[in-house]
Structure formats: C-alpha cells, structure tokens
mmCIF file of C-alpha atoms in Angstrom:
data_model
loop_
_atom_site.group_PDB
_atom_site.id
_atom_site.type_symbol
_atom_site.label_atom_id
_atom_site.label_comp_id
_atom_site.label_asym_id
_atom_site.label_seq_id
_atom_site.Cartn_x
_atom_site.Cartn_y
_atom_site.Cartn_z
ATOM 1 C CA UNK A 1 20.997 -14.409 1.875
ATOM 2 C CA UNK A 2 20.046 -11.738 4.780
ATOM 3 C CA UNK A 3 15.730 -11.177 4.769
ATOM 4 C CA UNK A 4 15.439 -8.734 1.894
ATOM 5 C CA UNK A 5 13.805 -4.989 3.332
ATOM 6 C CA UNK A 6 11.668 -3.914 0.311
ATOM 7 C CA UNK A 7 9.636 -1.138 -0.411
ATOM 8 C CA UNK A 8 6.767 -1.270 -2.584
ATOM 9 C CA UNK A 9 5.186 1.670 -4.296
ATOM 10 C CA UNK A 10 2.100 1.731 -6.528
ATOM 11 C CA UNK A 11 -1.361 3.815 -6.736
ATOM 12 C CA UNK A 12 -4.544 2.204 -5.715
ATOM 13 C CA UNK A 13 -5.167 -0.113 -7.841
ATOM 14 C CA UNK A 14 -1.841 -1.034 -9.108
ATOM 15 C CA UNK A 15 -1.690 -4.434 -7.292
ATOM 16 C CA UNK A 16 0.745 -3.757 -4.360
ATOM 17 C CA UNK A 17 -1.453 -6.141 -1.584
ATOM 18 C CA UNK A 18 -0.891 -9.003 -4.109
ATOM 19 C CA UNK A 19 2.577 -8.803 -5.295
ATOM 20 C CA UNK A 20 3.169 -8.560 -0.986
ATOM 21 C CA UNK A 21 1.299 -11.576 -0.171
ATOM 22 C CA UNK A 22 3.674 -13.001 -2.944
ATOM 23 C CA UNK A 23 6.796 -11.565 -1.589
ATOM 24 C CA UNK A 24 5.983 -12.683 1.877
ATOM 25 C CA UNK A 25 5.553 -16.418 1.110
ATOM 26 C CA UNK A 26 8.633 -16.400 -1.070
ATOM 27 C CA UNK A 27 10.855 -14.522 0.707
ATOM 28 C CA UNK A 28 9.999 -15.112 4.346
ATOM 29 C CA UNK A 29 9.833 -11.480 5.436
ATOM 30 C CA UNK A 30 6.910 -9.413 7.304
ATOM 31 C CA UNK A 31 4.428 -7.824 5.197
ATOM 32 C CA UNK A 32 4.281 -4.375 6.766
ATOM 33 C CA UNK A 33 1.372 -1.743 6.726
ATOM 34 C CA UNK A 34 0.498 1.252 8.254
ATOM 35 C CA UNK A 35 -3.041 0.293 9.359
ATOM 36 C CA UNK A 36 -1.268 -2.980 10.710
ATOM 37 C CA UNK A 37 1.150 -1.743 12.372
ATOM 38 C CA UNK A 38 -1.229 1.314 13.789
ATOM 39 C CA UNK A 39 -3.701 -1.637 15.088
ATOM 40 C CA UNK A 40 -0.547 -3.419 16.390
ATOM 41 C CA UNK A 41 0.478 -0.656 18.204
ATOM 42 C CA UNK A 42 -2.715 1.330 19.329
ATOM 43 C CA UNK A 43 -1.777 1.767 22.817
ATOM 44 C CA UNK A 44 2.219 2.648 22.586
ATOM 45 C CA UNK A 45 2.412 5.466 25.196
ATOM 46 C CA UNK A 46 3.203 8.470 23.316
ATOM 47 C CA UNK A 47 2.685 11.284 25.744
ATOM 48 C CA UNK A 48 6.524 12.533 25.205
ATOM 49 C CA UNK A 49 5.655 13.717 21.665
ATOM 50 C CA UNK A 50 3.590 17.091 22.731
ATOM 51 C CA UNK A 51 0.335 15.316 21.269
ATOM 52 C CA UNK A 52 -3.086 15.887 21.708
ATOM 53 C CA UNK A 53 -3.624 12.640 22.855
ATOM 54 C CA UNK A 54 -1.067 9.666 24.399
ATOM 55 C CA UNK A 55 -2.268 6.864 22.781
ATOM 56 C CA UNK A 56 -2.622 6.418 18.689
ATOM 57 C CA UNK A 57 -5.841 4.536 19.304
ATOM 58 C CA UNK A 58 -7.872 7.929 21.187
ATOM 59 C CA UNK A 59 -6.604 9.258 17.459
ATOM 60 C CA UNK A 60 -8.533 6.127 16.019
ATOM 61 C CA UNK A 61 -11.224 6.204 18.061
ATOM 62 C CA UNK A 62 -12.250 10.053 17.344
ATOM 63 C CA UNK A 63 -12.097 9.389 13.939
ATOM 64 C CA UNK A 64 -9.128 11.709 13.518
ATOM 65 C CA UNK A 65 -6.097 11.173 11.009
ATOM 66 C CA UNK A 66 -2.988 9.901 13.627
ATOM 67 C CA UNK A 67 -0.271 12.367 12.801
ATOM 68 C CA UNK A 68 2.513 11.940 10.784
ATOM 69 C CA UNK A 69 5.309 12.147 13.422
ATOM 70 C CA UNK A 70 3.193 9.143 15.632
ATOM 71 C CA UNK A 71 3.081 7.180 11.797
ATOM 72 C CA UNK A 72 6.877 7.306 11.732
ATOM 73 C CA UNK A 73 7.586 6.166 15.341
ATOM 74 C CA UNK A 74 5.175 3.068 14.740
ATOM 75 C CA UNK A 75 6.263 2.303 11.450
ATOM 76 C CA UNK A 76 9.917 2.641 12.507
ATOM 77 C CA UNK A 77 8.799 0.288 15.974
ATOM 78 C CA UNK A 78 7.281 -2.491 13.888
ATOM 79 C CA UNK A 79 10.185 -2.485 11.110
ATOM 80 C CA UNK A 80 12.792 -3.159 14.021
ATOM 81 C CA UNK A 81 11.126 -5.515 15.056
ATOM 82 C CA UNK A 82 10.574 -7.341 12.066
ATOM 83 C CA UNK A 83 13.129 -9.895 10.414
ATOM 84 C CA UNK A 84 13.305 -8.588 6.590
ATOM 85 C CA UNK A 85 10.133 -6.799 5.559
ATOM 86 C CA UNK A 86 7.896 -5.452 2.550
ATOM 87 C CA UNK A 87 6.957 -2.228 3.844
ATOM 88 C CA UNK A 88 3.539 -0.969 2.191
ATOM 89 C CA UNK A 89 1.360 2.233 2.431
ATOM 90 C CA UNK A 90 4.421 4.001 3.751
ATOM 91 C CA UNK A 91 5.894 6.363 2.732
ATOM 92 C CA UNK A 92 2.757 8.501 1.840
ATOM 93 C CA UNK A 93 4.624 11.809 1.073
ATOM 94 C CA UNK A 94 7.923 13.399 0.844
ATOM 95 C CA UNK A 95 8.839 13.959 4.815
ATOM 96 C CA UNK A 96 7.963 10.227 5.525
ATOM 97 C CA UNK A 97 10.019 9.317 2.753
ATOM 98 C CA UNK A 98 13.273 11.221 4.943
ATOM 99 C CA UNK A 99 12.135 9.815 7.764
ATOM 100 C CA UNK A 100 12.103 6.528 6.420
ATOM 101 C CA UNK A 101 15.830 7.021 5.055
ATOM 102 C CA UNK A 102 17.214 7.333 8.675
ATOM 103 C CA UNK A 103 15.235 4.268 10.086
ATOM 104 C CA UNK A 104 16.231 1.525 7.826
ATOM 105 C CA UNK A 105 18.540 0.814 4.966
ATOM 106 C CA UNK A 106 16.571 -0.509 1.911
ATOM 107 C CA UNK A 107 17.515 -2.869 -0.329
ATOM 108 C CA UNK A 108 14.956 -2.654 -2.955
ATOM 109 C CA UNK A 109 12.602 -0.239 -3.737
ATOM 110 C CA UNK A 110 10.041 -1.421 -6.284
ATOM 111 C CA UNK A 111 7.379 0.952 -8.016
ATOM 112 C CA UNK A 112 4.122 -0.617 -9.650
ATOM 113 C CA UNK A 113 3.592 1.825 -12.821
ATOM 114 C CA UNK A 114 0.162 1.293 -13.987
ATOM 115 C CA UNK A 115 -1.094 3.859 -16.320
ATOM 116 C CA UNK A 116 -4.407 6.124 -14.769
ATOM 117 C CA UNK A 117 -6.490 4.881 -17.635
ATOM 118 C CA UNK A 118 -6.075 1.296 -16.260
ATOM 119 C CA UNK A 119 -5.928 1.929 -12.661
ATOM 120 C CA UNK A 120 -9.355 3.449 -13.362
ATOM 121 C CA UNK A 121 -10.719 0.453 -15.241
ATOM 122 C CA UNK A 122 -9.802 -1.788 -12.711
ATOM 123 C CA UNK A 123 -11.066 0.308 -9.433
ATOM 124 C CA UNK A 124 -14.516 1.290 -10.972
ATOM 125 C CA UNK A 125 -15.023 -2.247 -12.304
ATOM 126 C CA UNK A 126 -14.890 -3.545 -8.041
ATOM 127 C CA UNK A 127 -17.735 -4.973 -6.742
ATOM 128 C CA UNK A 128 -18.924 -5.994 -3.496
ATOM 129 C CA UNK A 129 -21.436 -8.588 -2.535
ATOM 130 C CA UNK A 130 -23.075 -6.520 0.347
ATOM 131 C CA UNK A 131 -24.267 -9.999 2.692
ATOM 132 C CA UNK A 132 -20.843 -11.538 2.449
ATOM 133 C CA UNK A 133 -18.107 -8.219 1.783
ATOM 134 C CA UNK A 134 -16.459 -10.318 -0.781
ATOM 135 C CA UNK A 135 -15.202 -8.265 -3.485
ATOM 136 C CA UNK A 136 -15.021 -8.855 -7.213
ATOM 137 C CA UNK A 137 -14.361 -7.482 -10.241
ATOM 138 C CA UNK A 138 -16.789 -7.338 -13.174
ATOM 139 C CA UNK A 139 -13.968 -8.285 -15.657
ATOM 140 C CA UNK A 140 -11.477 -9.856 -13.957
ATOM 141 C CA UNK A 141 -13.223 -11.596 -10.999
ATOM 142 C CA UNK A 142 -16.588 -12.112 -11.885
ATOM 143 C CA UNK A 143 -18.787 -14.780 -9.108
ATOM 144 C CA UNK A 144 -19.540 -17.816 -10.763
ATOM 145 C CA UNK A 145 -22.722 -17.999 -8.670
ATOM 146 C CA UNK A 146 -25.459 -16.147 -11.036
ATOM 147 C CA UNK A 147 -27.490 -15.106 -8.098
ATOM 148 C CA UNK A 148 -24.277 -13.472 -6.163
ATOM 149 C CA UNK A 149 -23.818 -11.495 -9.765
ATOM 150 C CA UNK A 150 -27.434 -10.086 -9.181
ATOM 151 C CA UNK A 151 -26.741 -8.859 -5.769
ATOM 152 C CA UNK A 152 -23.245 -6.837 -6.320
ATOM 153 C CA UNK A 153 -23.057 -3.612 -5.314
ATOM 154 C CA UNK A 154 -20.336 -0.717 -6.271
ATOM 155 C CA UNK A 155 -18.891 1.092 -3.399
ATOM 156 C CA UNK A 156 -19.093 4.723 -3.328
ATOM 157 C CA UNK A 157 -15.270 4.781 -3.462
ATOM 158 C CA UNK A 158 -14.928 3.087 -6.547
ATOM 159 C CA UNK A 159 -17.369 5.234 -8.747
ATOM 160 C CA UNK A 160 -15.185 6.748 -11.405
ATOM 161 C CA UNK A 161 -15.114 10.208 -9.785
ATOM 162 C CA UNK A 162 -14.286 9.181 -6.117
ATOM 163 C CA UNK A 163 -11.463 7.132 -7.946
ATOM 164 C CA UNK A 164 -9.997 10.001 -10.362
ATOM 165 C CA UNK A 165 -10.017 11.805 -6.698
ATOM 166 C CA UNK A 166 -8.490 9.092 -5.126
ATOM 167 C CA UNK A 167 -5.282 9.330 -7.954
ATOM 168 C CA UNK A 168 -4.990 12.783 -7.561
ATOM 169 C CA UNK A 169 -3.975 12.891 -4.384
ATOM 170 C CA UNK A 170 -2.078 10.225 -4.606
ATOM 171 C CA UNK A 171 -0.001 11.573 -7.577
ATOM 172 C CA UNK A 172 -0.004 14.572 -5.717
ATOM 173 C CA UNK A 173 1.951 13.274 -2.862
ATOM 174 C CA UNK A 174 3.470 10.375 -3.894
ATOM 175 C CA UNK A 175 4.844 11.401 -6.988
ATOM 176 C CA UNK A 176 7.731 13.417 -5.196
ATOM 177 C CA UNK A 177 8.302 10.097 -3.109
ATOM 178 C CA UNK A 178 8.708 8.310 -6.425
ATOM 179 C CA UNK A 179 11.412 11.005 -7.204
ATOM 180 C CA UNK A 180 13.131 11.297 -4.254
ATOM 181 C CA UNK A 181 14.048 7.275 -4.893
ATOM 182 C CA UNK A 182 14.445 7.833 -8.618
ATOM 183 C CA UNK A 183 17.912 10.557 -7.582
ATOM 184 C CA UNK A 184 18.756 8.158 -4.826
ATOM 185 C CA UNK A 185 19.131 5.936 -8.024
ATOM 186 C CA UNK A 186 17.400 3.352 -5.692
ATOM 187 C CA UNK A 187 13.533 3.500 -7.536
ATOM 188 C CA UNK A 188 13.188 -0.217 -9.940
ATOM 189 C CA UNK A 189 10.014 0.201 -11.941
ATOM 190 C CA UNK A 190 8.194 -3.011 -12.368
ATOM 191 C CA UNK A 191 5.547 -3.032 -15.333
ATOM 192 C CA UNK A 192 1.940 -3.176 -13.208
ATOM 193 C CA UNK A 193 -0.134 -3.797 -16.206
ATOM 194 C CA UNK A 194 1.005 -7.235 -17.103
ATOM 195 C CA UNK A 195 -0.789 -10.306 -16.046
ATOM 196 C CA UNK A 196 -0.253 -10.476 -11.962
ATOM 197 C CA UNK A 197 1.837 -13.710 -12.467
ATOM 198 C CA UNK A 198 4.160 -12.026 -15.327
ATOM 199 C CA UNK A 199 4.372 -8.600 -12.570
ATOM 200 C CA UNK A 200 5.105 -11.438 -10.027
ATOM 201 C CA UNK A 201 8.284 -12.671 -11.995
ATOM 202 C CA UNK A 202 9.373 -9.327 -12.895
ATOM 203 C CA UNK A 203 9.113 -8.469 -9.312
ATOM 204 C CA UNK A 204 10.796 -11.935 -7.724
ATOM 205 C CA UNK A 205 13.735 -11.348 -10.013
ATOM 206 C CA UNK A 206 14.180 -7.415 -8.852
ATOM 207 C CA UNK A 207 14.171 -8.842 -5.497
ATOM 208 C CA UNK A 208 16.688 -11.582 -5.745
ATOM 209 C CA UNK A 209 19.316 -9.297 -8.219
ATOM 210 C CA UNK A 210 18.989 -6.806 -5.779
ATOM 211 C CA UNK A 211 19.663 -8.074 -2.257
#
C-alpha cells in the first residue's frame, strides 16, 4: 500500500494532535503542520512573491500573521517533500482549501465532529501547571500529585468566552472548507466524542478502506 495523504479536520478541541500522533506511528507518514512546516522553512527566500518581506521568519519575528499565499508555498514545499502525510491546521479557509486541491491528490479526508457544547467542556476544563507547562484537564487528566493540583492555573485562552470566540471563527471559516469536501464527496466524518481509543478505530479503519 502507497503512504496514505490524509487530511484531518476538527475544531479546537476536537482531538486532531492525538488521532495524528496515532496515524503517524501506524501508518508511517509525516505529521504535517503549519507552524511546523513555517519553523521548518523560516528562511525560504521568497522575495519573487511581491511581499513585504523575503523571508517568512521577518513575518514571525514582527509578530505579524505570514500571509496566506507564503502558507500555501510552504505547506505545498513540505508536503512534496514528505513520503505520505497527515496534513493538520491546513486548510484554514476556503481559498487554501483550492489551493490545496492543485498541490496534492488526497486520499482521505477525515473530519472530527464534536458538538460546541463538548468542545467547550473540554477546552475550559485545561489546565496548566505554570513551573512545569504541563497541561491537564480537570476531568479527564487530572495530576495525581495533590500539590501540582493546588498550583494549576487556567490560561486566558481557555476561559469559556475566549473559547466560544475561538469556535466562532473557526466555524466561520472552516465550515465552508468542511463543505467544499462534503460536494467533492471526499469529507468522512469520524464521531469526535467517543472515547479517543474508540475515535482511534473509527479513524484507522477510514484510513485503511480508503487508500
């Protein structure tokens, strides 16, 4: 069987970094983001794309958002380079999602649905233990160690309005993503709210029927 190229879409929240880790070890692919491949590729010379800058990293280093048409050409570098991949983070919006059509040919696209109410529950319930940046969750990933427990802190981006805001936007521009794939009759929706190792076999077997 030829490395599987997989998408994987989800909100925040939905479990996407997981279910990649698990792809990657299974399947033998890359596990490709756009902050990875933006770090990987920080000083690509990109003064032929009438840019403000000709690097991605004097973008990163400002503090400004890279734009999109410097995303695609990184994102389509590190994908041709890579040997069967699980592509993640990408595409954020509609445009990307065109782009993405001419750079690769899928095989699977899979789409985490988690409801909002739970995607809520799980990002407010994060915790971080400030002195070590472990995270946890109050529910599902408690620390055993009592005086860790004491010391947890929520981030400011998981308090339940930063979150809600968080979901908007992603709805907002991810939802005609999630559409574009659904026509392309390429879109497999994988039930997110399961136990991760029940999402996990869902997800293995979409893979494998699929490529």
């Amino acid at each position: 069987m030829a490395q599987p190229r997989i998408l994987i879409l989800g909100a925040p929240g939905a479990g996407k970094g997981t279910q990649s880790q698990k792809i990657t070890e299974e399947f033998g692919v890359d596990h490709v983001t756009t902050g990875d491949a933006l770090r990987a590729n920080k000083d690509m010379d990109i003064s032929d794309m009438d840019t403000e800058y000709d690097t991605p990293r004097e973008y990163m280093d400002q503090g400004e958002l890279v734009p999109d048409a410097v995303v695609n050409a990184i994102v389509d570098e590190a994908l041709s380079q890579a040997d069967g991949f699980v592509l993640d983070g990408y595409p954020r919006n509609l445009e990307q999602a065109e782009e993405l059509d001419d750079m690769t040919d899928l095989d699977v696209v899979l789409y985490l649905d988690v409801s909002e109410e739970e995607l809520v529950h799980r990002l407010t319930g994060r915790r971080m233990d400030p002195e070590t940046g472990d995270i946890y969750h109050v529910e599902y990933n408690p620390p055993e160690d009592p005086e860790v427990e004491a010391r947890l802190e929520q981030r400011d981006d998981d308090t339940e309005e930063t979150v809600k805001e968080r979901l908007r936007v992603y709805r907002e521009n991810t939802e005609p993503v999630i559409e574009h794939y659904e026509e392309q009759g390429d879109l497999e929706r994988v039930d997110g709210e399961q136990a991760p190792d029940e999402v996990w076999e869902d997800v293995k077997a979409t893979i494998e029927d699929a490529a």
